[in-house]
Coordinates of C-alpha atoms and ligand atoms in Angstrom, one line a residue:
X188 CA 29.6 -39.9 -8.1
X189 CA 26.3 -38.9 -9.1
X190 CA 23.8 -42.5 -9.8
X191 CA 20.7 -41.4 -8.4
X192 CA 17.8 -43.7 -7.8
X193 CA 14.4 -42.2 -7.3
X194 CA 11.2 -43.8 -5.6
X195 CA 7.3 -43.5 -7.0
X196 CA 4.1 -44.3 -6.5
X197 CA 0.7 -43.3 -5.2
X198 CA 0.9 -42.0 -1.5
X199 CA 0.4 -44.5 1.2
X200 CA 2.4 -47.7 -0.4
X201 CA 5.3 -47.2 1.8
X202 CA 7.6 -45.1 -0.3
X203 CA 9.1 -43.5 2.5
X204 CA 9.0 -46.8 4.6
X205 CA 11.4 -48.0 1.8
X206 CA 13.4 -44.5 2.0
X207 CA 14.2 -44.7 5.3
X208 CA 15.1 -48.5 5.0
X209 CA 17.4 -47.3 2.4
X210 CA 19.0 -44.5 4.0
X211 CA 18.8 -45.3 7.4
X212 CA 23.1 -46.8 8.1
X213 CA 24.8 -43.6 6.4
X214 CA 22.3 -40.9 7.7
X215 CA 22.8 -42.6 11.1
X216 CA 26.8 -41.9 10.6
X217 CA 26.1 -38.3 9.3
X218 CA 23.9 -37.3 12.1
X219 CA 26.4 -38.6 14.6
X220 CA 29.4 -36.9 13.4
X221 CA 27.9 -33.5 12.7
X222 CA 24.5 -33.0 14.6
X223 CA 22.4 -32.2 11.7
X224 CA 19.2 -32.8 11.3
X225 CA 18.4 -35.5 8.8
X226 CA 16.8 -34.5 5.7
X227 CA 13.2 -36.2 4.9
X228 CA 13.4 -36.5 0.6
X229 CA 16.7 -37.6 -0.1
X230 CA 20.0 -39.4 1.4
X231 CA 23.0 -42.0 0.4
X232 CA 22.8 -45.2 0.4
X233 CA 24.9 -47.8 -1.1
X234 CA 24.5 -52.0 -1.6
X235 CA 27.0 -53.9 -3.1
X236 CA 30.2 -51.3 -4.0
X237 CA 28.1 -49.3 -5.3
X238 CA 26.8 -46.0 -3.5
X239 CA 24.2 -43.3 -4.7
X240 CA 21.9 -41.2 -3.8
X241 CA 17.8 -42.3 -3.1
X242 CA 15.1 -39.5 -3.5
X243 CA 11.5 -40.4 -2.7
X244 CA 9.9 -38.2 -5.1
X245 CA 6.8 -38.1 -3.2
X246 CA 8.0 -36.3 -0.3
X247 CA 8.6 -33.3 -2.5
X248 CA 5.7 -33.0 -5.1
X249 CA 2.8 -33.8 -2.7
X250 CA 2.2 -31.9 0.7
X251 CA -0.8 -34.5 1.6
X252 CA -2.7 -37.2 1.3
X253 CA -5.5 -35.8 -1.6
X254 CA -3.1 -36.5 -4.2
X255 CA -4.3 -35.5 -7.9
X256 CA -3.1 -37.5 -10.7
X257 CA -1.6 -34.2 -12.6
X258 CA 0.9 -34.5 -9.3
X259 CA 1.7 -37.8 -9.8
X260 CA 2.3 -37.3 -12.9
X261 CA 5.1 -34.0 -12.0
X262 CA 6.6 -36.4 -9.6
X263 CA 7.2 -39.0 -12.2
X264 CA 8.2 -37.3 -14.7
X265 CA 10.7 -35.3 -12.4
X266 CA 12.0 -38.6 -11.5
X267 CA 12.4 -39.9 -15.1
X268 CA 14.2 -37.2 -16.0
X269 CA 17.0 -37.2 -13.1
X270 CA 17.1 -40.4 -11.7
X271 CA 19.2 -43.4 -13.4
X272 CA 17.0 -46.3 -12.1
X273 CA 13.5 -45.9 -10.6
X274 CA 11.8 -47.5 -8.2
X275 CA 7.9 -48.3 -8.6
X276 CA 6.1 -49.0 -5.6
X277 CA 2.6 -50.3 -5.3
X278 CA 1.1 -51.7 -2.5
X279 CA 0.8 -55.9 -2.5
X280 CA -1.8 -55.2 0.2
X281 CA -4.5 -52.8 -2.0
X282 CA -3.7 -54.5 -5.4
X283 CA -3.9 -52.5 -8.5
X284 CA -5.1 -49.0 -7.9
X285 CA -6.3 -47.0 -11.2
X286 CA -3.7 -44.4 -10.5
X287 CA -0.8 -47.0 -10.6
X288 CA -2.3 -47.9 -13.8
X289 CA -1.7 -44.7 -14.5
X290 CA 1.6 -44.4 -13.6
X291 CA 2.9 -47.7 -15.1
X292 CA 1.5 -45.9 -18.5
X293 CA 3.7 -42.9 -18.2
X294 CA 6.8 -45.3 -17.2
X295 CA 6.3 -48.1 -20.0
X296 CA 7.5 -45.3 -22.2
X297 CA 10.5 -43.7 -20.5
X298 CA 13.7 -45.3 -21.7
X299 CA 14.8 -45.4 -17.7
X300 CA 15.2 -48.8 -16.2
X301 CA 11.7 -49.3 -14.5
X302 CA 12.0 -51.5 -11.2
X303 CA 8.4 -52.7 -9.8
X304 CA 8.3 -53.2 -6.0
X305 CA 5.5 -54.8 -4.7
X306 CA 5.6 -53.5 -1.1
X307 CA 3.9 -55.0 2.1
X308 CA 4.3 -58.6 1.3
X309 CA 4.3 -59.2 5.2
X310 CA 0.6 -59.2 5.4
X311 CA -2.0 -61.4 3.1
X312 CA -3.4 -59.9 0.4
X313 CA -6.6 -59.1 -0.3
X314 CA -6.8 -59.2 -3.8
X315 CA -4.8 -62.6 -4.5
X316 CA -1.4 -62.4 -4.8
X317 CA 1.6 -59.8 -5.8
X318 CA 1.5 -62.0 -9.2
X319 CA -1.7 -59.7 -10.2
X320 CA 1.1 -56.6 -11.0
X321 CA 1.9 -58.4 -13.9
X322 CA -0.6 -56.2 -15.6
X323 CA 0.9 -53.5 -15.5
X324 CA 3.3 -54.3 -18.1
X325 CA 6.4 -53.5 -16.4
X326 CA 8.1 -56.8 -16.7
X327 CA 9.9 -58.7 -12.9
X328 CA 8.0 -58.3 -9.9
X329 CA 9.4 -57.7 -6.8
X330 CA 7.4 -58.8 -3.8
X331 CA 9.3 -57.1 -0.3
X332 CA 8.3 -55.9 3.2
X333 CA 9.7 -52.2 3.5
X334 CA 8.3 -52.6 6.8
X335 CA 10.4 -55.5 7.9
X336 CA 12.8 -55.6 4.9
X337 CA 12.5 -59.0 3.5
X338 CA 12.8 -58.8 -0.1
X339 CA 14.8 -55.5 -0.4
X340 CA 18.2 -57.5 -0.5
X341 CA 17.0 -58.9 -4.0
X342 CA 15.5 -55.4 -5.0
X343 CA 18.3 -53.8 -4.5
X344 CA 20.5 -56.7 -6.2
X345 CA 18.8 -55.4 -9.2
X346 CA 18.7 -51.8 -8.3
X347 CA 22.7 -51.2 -8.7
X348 CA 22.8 -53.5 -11.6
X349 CA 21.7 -51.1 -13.7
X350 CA 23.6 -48.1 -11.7
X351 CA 26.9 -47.0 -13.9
X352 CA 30.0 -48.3 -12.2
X353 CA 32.5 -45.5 -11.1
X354 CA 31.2 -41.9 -12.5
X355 CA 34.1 -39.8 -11.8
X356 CA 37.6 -42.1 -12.7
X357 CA 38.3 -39.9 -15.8
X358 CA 38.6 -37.0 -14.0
X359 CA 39.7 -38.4 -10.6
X360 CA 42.9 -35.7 -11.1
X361 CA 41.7 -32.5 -11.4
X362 CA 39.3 -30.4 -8.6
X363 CA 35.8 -30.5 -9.7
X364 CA 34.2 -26.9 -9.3
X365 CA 30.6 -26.7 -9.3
X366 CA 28.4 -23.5 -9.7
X367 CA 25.4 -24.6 -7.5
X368 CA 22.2 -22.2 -6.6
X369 CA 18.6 -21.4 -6.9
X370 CA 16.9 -20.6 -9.8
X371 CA 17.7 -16.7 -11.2
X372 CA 20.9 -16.1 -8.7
X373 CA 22.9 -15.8 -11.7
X374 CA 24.6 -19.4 -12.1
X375 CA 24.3 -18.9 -16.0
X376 CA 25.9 -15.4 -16.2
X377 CA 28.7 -16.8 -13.5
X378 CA 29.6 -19.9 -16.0
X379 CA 29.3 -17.2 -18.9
X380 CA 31.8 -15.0 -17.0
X381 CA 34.1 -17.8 -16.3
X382 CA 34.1 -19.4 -19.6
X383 CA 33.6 -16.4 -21.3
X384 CA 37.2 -15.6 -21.5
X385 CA 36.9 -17.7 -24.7
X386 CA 40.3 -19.2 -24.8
X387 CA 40.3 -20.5 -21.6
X388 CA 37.4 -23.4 -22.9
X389 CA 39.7 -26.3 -23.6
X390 CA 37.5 -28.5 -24.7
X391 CA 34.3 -30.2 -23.8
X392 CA 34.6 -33.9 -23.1
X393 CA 31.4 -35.8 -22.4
X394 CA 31.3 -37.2 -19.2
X395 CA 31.2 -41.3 -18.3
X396 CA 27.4 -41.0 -16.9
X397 CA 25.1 -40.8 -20.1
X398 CA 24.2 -37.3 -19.6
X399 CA 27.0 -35.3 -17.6
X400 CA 28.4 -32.7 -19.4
X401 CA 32.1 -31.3 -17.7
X402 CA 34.0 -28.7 -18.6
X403 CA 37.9 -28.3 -18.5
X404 CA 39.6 -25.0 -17.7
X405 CA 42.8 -24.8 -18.2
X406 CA 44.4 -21.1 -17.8
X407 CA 46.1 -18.3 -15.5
X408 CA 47.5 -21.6 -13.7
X409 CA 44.3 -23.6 -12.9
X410 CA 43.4 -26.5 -14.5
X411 CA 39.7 -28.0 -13.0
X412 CA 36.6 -29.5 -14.7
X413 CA 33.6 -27.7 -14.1
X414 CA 30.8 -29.9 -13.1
X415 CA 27.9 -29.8 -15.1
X416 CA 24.5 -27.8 -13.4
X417 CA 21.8 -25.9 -14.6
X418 CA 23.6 -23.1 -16.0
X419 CA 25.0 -25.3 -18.7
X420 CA 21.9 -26.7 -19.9
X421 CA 19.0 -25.4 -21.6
X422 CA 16.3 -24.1 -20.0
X423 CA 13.2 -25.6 -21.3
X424 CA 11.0 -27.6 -18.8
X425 CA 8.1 -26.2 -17.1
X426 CA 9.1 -27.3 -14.0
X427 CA 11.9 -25.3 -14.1
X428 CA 11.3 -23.0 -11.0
X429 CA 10.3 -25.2 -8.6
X430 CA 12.4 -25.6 -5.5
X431 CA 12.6 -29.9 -6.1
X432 CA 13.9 -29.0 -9.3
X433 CA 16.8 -27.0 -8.7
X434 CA 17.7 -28.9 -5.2
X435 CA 17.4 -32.0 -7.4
X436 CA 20.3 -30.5 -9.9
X437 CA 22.3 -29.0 -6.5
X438 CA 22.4 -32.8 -5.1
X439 CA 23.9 -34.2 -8.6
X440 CA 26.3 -31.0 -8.9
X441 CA 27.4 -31.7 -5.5
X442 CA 28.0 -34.9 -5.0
X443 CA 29.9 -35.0 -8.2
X444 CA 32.4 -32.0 -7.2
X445 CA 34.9 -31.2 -4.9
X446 CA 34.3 -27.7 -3.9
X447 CA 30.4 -25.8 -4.4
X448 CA 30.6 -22.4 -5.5
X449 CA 27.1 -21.6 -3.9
X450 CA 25.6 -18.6 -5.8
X451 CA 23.2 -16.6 -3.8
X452 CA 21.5 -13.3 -4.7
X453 CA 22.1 -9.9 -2.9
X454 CA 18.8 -8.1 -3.9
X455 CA 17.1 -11.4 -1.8
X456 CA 19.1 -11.6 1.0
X457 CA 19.8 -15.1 2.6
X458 CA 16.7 -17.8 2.6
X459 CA 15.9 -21.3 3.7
X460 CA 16.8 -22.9 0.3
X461 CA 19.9 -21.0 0.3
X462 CA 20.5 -22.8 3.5
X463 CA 19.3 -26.3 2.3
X464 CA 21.5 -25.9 -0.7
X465 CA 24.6 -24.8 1.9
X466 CA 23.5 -27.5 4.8
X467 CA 23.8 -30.0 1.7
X468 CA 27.2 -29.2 1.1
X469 CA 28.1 -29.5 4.9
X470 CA 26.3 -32.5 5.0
X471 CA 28.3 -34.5 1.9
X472 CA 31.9 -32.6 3.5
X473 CA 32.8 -30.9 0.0
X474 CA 34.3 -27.3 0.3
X475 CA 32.7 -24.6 -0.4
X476 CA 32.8 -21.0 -1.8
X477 CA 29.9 -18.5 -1.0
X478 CA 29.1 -16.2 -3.4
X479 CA 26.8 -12.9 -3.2
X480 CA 26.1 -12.2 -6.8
X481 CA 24.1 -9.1 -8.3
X482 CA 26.3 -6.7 -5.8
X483 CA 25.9 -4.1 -8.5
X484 CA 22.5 -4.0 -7.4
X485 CA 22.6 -3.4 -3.9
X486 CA 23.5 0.3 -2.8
X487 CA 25.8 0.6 -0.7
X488 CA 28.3 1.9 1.9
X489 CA 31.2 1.0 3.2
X490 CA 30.2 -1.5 6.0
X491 CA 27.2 -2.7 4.0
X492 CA 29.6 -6.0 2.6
X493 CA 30.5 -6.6 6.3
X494 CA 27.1 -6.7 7.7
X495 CA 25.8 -9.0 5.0
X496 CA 28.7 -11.4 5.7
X497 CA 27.8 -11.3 9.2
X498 CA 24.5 -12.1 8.9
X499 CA 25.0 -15.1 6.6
X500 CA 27.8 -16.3 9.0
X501 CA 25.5 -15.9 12.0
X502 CA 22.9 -17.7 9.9
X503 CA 25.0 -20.6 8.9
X504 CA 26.8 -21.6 12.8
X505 CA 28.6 -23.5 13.6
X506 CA 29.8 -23.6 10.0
X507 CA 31.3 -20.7 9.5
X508 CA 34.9 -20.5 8.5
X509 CA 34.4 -20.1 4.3
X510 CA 35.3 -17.1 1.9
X511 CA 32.6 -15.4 1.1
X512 CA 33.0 -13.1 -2.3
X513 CA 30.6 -10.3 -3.5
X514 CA 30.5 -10.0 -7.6
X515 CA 28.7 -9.3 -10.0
X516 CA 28.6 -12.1 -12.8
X517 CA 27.1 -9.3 -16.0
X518 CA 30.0 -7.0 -15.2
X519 CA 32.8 -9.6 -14.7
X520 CA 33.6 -7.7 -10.8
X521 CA 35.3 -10.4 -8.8
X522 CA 34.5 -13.6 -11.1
X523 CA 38.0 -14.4 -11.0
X524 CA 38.2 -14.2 -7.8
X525 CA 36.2 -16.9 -7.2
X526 CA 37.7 -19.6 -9.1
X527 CA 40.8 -18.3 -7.2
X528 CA 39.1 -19.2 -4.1
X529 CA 37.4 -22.2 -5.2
X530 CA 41.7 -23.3 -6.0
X531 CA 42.3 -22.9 -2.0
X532 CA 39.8 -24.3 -1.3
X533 CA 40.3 -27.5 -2.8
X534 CA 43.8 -27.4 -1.7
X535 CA 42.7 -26.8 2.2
X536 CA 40.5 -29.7 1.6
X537 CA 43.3 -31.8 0.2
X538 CA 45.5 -30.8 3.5
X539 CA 46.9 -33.6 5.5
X540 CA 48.8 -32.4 8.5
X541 CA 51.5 -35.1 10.0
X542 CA 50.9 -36.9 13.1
X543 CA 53.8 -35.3 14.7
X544 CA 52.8 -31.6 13.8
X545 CA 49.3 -32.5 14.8
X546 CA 50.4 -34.2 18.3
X547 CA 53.1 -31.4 19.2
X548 CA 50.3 -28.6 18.6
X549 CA 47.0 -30.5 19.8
X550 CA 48.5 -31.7 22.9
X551 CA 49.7 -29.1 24.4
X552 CA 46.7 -26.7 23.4
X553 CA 44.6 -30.0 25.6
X554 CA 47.2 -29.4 28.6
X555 CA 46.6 -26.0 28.8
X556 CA 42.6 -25.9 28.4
X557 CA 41.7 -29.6 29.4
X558 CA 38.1 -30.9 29.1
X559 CA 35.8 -30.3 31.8
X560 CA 35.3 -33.3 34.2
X561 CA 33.8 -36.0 32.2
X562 CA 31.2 -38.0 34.1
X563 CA 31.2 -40.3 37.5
X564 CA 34.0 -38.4 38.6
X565 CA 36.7 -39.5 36.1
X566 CA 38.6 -37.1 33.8
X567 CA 38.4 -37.2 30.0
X568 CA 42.2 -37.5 28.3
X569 CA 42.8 -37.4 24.9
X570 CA 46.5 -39.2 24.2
X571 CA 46.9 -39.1 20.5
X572 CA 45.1 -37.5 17.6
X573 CA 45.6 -38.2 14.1
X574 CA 44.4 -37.5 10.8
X575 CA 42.6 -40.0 8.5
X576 CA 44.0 -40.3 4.7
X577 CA 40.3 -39.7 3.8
X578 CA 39.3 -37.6 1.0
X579 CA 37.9 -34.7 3.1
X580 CA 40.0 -33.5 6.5
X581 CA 38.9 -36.2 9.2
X582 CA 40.5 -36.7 12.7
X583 CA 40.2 -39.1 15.2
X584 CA 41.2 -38.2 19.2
X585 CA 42.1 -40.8 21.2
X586 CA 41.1 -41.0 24.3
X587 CA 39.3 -43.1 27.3
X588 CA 36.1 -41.7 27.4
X589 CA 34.8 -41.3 24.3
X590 CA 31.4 -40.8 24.9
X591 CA 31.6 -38.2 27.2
X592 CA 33.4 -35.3 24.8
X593 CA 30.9 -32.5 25.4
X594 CA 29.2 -30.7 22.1
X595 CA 31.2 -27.6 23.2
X596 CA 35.0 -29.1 23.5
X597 CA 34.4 -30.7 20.4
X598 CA 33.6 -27.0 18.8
X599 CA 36.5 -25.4 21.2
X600 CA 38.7 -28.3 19.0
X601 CA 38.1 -27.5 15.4
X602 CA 38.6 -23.7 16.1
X603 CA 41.5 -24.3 17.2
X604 CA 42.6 -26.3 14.4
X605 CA 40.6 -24.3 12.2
X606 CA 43.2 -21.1 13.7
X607 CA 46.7 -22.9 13.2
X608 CA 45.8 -24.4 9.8
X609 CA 44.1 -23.8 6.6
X610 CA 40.8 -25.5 6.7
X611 CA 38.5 -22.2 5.1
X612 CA 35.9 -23.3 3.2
X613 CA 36.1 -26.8 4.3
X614 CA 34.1 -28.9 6.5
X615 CA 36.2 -31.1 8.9
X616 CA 35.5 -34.0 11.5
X617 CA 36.3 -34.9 14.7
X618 CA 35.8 -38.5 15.7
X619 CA 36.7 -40.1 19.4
X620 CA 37.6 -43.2 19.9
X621 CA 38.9 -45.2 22.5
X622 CA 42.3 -46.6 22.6
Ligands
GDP62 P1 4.2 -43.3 1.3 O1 3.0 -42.4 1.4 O2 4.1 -44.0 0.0 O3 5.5 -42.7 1.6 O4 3.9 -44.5 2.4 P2 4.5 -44.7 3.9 O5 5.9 -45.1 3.8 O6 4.2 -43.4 4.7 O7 3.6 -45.9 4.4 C1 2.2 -45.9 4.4 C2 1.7 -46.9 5.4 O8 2.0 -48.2 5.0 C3 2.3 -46.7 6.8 O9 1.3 -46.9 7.8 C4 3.4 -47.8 6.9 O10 3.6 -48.2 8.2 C5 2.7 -48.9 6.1 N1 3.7 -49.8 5.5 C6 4.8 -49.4 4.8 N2 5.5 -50.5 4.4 C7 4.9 -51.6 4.9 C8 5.1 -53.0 4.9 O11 6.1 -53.5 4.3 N3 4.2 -53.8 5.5 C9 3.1 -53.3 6.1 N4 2.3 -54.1 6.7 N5 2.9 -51.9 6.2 C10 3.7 -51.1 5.6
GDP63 P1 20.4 -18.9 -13.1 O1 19.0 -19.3 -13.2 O2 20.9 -19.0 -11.7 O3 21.4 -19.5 -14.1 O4 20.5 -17.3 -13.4 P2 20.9 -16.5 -14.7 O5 22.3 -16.5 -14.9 O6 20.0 -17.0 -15.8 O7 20.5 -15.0 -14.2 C1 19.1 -14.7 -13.9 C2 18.9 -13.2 -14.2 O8 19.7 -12.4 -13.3 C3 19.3 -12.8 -15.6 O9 18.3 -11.9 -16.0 C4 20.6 -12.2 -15.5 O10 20.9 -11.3 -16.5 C5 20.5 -11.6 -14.1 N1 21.9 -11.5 -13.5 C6 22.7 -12.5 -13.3 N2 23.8 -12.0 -12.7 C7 23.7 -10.7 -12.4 C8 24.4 -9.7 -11.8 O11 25.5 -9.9 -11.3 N3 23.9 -8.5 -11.7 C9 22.6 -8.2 -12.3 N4 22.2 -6.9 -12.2 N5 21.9 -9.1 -12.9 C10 22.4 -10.4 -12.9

């Protein structure tokens, strides 16, 4: 499901008030399941049925406060672009600022649906009242506090009207592979070298959302959709390079597929957006296949493989049970292979293992190497584990102190799960409860 709703405006309105208003119940569950850190620019949200994914578009085109109008101007028209509704903020408190004049100019003429928030209704205005953003031609007003959040209820009402209902039904059978990356790593030549083997291409349907574009492969016994990403469109906009850009095409890809074939390049070694693409994969729990591409390139011996898949594994901890294949997408070496991996993957991610099995093997493994003492004296037990029927590999362990599973135990856990089944490539949960 890829509806993605993106926030604008001149900097100080409360864009990422609103943001973090926005994102604030799911990021809270992500960051207590898995630890991570929670990501500034983007996150889910969802109102109403309807879920999807809110970028403030500020965060990432402007570094401070001195902002120029030719950045504004970047950030809106990135947004326009990618996002399927946008919010407009302004700020009830300031009243109409020449550079949301200027911005209302750029978005009367985009064909997106336009939503204009007039933010920090809390506090009196000094210019009369929200009524005044009228002018800007952008049809409804809506007056909210992002601050307190009266009036996002009725903004958001409005918001996931316009959002498409279900994205993904038609395809709801088949794995969704994307081919996900930064700019130049090769994603093209990869989608080249998979499709290449002309008779393979079944046929292109267009997608349910106005502008996806998937893929069906049906050969050598693999049938999948591959999701549409940068490779398959043209490359034409001047932004093109820049890191919101391509992470901005990653979050669609990924949240649309089931398993990420993450292309990195050899010749550059493993960076910090290699790692925000990968951590962005972790974080939305799809599986995922790492690929080193241009290994025709890189001169080699015979541990030189090992010792790059080492240091992207020691890079990557905790997460670090995933294939990782070394081709090279102009000469075909190992392409294959990949969609071959990206198969098991999605079928390890599709794994449910019976309560029974689960029980018989967990328990005992518990017995043998019990938790440490818990806290106050009293011993942590865990009675009964199970496995939800949720999309990706969830499990819950009951016990009576929930809270007091230590960070390592929970680790010591999924590698042992990880070690009697097939989880490689995908990112699984533990969850305690009490009975
Ligand atoms: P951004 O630069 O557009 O992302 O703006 P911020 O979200 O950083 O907000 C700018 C300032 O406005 C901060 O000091 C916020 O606390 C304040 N602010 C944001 N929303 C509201 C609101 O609803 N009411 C009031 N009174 N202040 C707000
Ligand atoms: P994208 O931006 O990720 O889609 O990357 P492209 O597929 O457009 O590739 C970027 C550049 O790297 C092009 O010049 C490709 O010819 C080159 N390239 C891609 N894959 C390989 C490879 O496996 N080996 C070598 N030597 N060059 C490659």
């Amino acid at each position: 499901m890829s509806n993605i709703v993106a926030i604008v405006g001149r900097p100080n309105v409360g864009k990422s008030t609103l943001f973090n208003r926005l994102v604030q119940s799911r990021q809270a569950i992500v960051e207590e399941s898995s630890g991570v850190t929670r990501d500034r620019h983007y996150g889910h949200s969802d109102w109403n049925g309807k879920s999807f994914t809110v970028i403030d578009t500020g965060g990432y085109v402007v570094g401070s406060d001195d902002i120029f109008e030719e950045e504004i101007r970047k950030q809106v028209d990135l947004a326009i672009d990618e996002a399927d509704v946008i919010i407009f903020v302004v700020d009830g408190q300031a009243g109409v600022h020449v550079l949301d004049e200027d911005v209302a100019l750029i978005l009367r003429k985009c064909k997106k649906k336009v939503l204009l928030g007039v933010n920090k209704t809390d506090i009196p205005s000094k210019f009369g009242e929200a009524a005044e953003f009228y002018a800007l031609g952008l049809g409804e007003i809506y007056p909210f506090s992002a601050m307190t959040g009266t009036g996002t209820g009725e903004l958001l009402d409005e918001v996931v009207k316009y959002l498409p209902n279900d994205t993904t039904e038609d395809y709801s059978d088949l794995p969704r592979f994307a081919v996900v990356g930064r700019p130049n790593v090769g994603k093209s030549s990869m989608i080249n070298a998979f499709l290449g083997q002309e008779r393979n291409i079944v046929t292109d349907i267009a997608g349910t959302t106005r502008d996806s574009n998937n893929t069906r492969f049906n050969a050598f016994g693999m049938d999948f959709m591959l999701v549409d990403t940068a490779g398959l469109r043209k490359k034409s906009k001047v932004y093109e390079n820049i890191e919101f850009y391509s992470v901005m095409r990653s979050i669609r890809a990924i949240e649309e597929c089931d398993v990420a074939i993450l292309i990195i390049d050899a010749t550059q070694g493993f960076d910090s957006q290699d790692m925000n693409i990968l951590r962005l994969i972790e974080r939305n729990k799809k599986g995922m296949v790492l690929v080193v591409n241009k290994w025709d390139l890189v001169e080699k011996d015979s541990n030189t493989h090992l010792a790059f898949e080492n240091m992207i594994r020691e890079r990557t901890a905790p997460f670090v049970d995933y294939p990782i294949i070394f081709t090279s997408a102009i000469n075909r070496q190992r392409t294959f292979k990949v969609l071959e991996m990206a198969q098991k993957v999605y079928e390890n991610r599709e794994r449910k293992i019976s309560v029974r099995e689960l029980n018989d093997t967990m328990l005992e493994i518990i017995n043998s190497q019990p938790p440490q003492i818990a806290s106050r004296g009293r011993y942590l037990k865990i009675k009964y584990i199970t496995q939800l029927k949720s999309p990706t590999p969830q499990f819950i362990f009951f016990c009576n102190l929930p809270k007091d599973v230590k960070d390592n135990y929970v680790r010591f856990l999924e590698n042992k799960i990880r070690s009697i089944w097939d989880f490689h490539g995908v990112p699984i949960q533990l969850f305690f409860r009490e009975k």
